[in-house]
Tab-separated table of C-alpha atoms in Angstrom:
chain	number	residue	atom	x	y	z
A	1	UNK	CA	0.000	0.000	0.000
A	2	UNK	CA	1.354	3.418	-0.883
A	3	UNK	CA	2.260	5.983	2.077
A	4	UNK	CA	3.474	8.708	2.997
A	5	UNK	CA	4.836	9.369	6.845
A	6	UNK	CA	6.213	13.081	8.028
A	7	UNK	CA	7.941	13.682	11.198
A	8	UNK	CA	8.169	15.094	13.031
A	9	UNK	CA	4.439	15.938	13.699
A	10	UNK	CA	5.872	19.915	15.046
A	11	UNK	CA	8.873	21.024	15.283
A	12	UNK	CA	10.009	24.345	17.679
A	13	UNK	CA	12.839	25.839	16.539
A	14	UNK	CA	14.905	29.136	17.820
A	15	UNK	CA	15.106	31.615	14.769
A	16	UNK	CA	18.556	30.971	12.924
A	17	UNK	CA	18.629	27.465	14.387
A	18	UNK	CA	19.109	25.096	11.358
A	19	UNK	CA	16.769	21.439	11.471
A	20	UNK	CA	15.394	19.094	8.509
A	21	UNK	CA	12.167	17.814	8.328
A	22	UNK	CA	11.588	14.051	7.123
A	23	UNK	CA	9.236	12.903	4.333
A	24	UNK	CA	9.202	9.062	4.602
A	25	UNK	CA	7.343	7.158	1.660
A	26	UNK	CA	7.094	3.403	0.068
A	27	UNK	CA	5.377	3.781	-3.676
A	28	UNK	CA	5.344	1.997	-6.475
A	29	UNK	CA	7.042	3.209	-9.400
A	30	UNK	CA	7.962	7.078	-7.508
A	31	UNK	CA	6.639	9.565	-10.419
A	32	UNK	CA	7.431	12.547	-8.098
A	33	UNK	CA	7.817	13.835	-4.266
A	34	UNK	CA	6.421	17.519	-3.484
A	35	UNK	CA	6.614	19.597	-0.875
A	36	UNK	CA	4.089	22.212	0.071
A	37	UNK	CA	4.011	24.751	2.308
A	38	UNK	CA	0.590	25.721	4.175
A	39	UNK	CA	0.157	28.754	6.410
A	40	UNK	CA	-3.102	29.005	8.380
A	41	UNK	CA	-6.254	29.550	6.434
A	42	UNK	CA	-4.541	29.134	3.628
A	43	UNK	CA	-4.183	26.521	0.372
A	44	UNK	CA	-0.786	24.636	0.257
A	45	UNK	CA	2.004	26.571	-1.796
A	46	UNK	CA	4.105	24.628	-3.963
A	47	UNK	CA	7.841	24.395	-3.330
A	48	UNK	CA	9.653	21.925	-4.647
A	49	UNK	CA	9.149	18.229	-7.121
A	50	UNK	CA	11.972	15.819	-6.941
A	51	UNK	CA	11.947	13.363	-9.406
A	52	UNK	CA	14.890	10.716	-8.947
A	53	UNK	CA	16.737	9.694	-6.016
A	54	UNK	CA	20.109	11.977	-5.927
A	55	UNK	CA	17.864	15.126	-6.632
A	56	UNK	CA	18.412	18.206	-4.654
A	57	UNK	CA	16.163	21.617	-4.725
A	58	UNK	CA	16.990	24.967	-3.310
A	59	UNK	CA	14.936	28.234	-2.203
A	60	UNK	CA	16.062	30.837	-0.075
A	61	UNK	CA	16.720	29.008	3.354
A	62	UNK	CA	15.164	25.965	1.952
A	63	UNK	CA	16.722	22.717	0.825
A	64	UNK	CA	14.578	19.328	-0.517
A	65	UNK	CA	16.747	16.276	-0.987
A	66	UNK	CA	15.565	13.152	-2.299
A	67	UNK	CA	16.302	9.092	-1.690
A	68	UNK	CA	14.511	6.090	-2.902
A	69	UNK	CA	13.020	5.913	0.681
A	70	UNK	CA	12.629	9.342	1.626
A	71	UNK	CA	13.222	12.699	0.957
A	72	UNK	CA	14.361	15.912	3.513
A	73	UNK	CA	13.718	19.358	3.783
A	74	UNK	CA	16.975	21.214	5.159
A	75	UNK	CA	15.916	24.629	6.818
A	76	UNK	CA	18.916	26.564	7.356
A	77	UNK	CA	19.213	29.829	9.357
A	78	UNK	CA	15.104	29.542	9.877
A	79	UNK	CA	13.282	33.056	10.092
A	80	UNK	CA	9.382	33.802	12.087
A	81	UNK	CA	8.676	33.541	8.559
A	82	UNK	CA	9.235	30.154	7.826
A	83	UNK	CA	6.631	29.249	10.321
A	84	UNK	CA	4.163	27.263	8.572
A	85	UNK	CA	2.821	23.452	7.915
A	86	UNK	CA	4.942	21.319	5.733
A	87	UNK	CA	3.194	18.874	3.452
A	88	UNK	CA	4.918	16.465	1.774
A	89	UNK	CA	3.060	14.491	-1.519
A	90	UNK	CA	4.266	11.401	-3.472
A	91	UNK	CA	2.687	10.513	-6.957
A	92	UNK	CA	3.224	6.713	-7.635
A	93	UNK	CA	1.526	4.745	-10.630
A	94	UNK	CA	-1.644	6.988	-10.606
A	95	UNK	CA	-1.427	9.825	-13.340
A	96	UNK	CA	-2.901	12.219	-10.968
A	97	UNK	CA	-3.105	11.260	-7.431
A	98	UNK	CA	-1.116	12.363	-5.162
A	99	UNK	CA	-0.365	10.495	-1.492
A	100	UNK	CA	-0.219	13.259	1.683
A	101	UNK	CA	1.679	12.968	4.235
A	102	UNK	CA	0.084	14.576	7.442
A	103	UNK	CA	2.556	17.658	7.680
A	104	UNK	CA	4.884	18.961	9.962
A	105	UNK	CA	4.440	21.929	11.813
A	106	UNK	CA	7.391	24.473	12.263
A	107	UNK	CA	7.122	26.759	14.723
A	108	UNK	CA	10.375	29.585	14.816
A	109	UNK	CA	10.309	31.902	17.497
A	110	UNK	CA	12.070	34.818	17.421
B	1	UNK	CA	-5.741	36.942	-11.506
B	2	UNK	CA	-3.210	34.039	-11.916
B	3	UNK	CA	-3.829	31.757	-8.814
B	4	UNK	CA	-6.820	28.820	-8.355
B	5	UNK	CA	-9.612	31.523	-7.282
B	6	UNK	CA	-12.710	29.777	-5.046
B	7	UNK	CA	-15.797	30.694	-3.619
B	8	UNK	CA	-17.150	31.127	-1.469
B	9	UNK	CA	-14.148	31.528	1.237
B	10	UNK	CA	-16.792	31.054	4.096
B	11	UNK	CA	-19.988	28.991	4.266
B	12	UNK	CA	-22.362	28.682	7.504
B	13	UNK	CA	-25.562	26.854	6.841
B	14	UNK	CA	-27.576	24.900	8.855
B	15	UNK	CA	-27.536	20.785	8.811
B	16	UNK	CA	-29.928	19.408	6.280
B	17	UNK	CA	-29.409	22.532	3.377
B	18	UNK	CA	-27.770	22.272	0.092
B	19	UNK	CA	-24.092	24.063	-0.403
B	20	UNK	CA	-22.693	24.755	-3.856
B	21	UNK	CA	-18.718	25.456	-3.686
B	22	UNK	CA	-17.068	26.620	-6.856
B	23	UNK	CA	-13.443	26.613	-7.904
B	24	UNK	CA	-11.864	28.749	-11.167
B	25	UNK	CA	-8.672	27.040	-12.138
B	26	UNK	CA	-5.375	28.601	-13.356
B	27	UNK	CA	-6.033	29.170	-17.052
B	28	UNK	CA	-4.586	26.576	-19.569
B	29	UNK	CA	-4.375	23.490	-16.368
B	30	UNK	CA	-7.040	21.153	-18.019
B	31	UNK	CA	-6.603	18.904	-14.619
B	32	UNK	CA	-8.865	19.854	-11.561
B	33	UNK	CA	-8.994	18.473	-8.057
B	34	UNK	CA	-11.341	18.340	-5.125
B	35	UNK	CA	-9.558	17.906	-1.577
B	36	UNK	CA	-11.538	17.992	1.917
B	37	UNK	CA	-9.471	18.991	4.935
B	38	UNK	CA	-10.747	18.467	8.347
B	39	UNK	CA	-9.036	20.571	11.578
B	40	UNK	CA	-5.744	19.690	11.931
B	41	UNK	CA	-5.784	16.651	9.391
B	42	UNK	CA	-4.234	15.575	5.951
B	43	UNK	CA	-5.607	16.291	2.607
B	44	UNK	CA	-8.208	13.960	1.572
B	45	UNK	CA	-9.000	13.524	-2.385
B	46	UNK	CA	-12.087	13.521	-3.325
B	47	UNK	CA	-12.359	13.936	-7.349
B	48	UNK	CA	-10.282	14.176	-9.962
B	49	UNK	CA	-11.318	16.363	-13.222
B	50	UNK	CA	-9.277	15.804	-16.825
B	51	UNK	CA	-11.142	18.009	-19.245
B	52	UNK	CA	-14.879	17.916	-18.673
B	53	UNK	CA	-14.768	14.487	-17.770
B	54	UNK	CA	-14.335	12.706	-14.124
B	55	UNK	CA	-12.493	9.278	-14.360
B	56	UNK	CA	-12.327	9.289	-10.739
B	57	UNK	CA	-15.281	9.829	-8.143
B	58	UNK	CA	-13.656	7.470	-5.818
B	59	UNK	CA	-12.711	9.541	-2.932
B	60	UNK	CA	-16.696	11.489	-2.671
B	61	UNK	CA	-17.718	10.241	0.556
B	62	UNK	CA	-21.377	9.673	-0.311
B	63	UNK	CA	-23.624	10.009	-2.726
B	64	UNK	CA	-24.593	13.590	-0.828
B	65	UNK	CA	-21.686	14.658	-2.692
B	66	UNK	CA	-21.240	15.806	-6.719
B	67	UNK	CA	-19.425	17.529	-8.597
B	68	UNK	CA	-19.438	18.868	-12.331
B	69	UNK	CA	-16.638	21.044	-14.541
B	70	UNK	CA	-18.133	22.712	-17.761
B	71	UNK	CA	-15.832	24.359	-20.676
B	72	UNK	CA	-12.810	22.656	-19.006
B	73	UNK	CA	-13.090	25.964	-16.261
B	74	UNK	CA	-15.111	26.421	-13.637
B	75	UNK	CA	-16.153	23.392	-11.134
B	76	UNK	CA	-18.706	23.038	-8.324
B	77	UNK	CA	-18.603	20.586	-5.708
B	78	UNK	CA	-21.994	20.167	-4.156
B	79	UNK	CA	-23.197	18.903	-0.766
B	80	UNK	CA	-26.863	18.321	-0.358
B	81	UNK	CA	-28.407	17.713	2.977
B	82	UNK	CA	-25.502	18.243	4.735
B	83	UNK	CA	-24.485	17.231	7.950
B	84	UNK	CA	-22.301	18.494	10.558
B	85	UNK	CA	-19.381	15.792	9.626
B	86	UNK	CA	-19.501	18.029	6.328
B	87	UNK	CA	-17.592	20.527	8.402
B	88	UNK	CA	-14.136	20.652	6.492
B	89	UNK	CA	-11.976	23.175	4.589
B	90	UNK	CA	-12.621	21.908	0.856
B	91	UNK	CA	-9.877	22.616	-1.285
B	92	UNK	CA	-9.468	23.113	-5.083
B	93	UNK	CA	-6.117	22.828	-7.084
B	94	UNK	CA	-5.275	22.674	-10.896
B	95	UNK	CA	-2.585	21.428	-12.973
B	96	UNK	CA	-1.356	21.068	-16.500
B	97	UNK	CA	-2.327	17.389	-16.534
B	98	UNK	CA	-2.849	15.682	-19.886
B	99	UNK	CA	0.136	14.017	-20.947
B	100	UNK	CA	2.369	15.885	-18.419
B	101	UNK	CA	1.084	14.098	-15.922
B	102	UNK	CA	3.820	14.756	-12.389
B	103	UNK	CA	3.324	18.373	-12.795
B	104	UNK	CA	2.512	20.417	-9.259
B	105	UNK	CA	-0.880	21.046	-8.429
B	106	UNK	CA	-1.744	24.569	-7.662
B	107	UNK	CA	-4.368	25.406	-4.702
B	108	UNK	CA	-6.783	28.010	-4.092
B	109	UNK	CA	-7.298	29.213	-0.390
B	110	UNK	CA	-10.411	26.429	0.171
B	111	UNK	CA	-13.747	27.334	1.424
B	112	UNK	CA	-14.247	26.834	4.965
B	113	UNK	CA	-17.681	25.118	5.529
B	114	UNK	CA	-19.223	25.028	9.008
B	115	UNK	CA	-22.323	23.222	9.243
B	116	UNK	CA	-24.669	24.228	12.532
């Protein structure tokens, strides 16, 4: 059965102090890993798609890596900003549906 | 604008009405998608739109639940005789779909339905 596991389920950070968020997954035939980012009352914002194991993607203070089991999201120097929900998506056989992980909350205080 | 617009962003009606929700995809995605998320939860798919067309109704949770796309634009998800489980955040996102098929859905800000 395809799945998708995040961890951890929050995550309190001190404002420049750098942390990765995991994005655990077993798929069949990986087609792509996304990561969102969801503030509250809000629709997901798109980030990153990783395609192959090996793949990295960078933005800003953001970093996504990718394995064949799971895939990371490096926060470096993290701002109040970055506070948000983390979603993490996999897209497997299916031409169109994504799996969801539950998210990860960041919190940053400043 | 550019983004997944929907409407309404706020929606209190009283258990046992009928709610229309409507979502205006980014121009050119001929994909559209219906998500429901409940307080603190995961995305859950409900529907899947290529075109006009919906090969996959398998995530509505009853039959309380439709939803129909017209001129490969505009969608409305509808409730009738809802109930208070109903209560959700239901989300709409678009995508190129078609033949380029791993491309990032897009998401409008959901309309928050509260069912009294």
């Amino acid at each position: 059965e395809d799945q998708v596991t995040q961890s951890p389920e929050a995550l309190r950070l001190q404002e420049g102090e750098s942390s990765s968020l995991n994005c655990s997954y077993t798929v069949s035939g990986l087609r792509g890993l996304f990561w969102y980012r969801q503030d509250p009352g809000k629709g997901p914002e798109f980030l990153f798609t990783l395609y192959s194991a090996g793949e990295e993607k960078e933005k800003e203070r953001l970093k996504a890596t990718l394995t064949k089991k799971e895939s990371f999201l490096h926060i470096t120097a993290p701002k109040p900003e970055d506070s948000a929900t983390y979603l993490c998506a996999v897209q497997g056989r299916s031409n169109y549906q994504l799996i969801w992980g539950a998210g990860t909350k960041l919190i940053i205080k400043p | 604008g550019a983004g997944v617009s929907q409407s309404p962003s706020n929606k209190v009606t009283e258990k046992g009405k009928d709610v229309e929700l409507r979502c205006d995809p980014i121009s050119g995605h001929t994909a559209l998608y219906w998500y429901r998320q409940r307080l603190g939860q995961g995305l859950e798919f409900l529907i899947y739109f290529q075109g006009n067309s919906a090969p996959d109704k398998s995530g509505l949770p009853s039959d309380r639940f439709s939803a129909e796309r017209t001129g490969e634009s505009v969608s409305t998800l509808t409730i009738q005789r809802t109930q208070q489980e109903d209560s959700a955040v239901y989300l709409c996102a678009s995508s190129l779909g078609g033949v380029v098929w791993n491309q990032p859905q897009h998401f409008g800000d959901g309309t928050r339905l509260s069912i009294l």
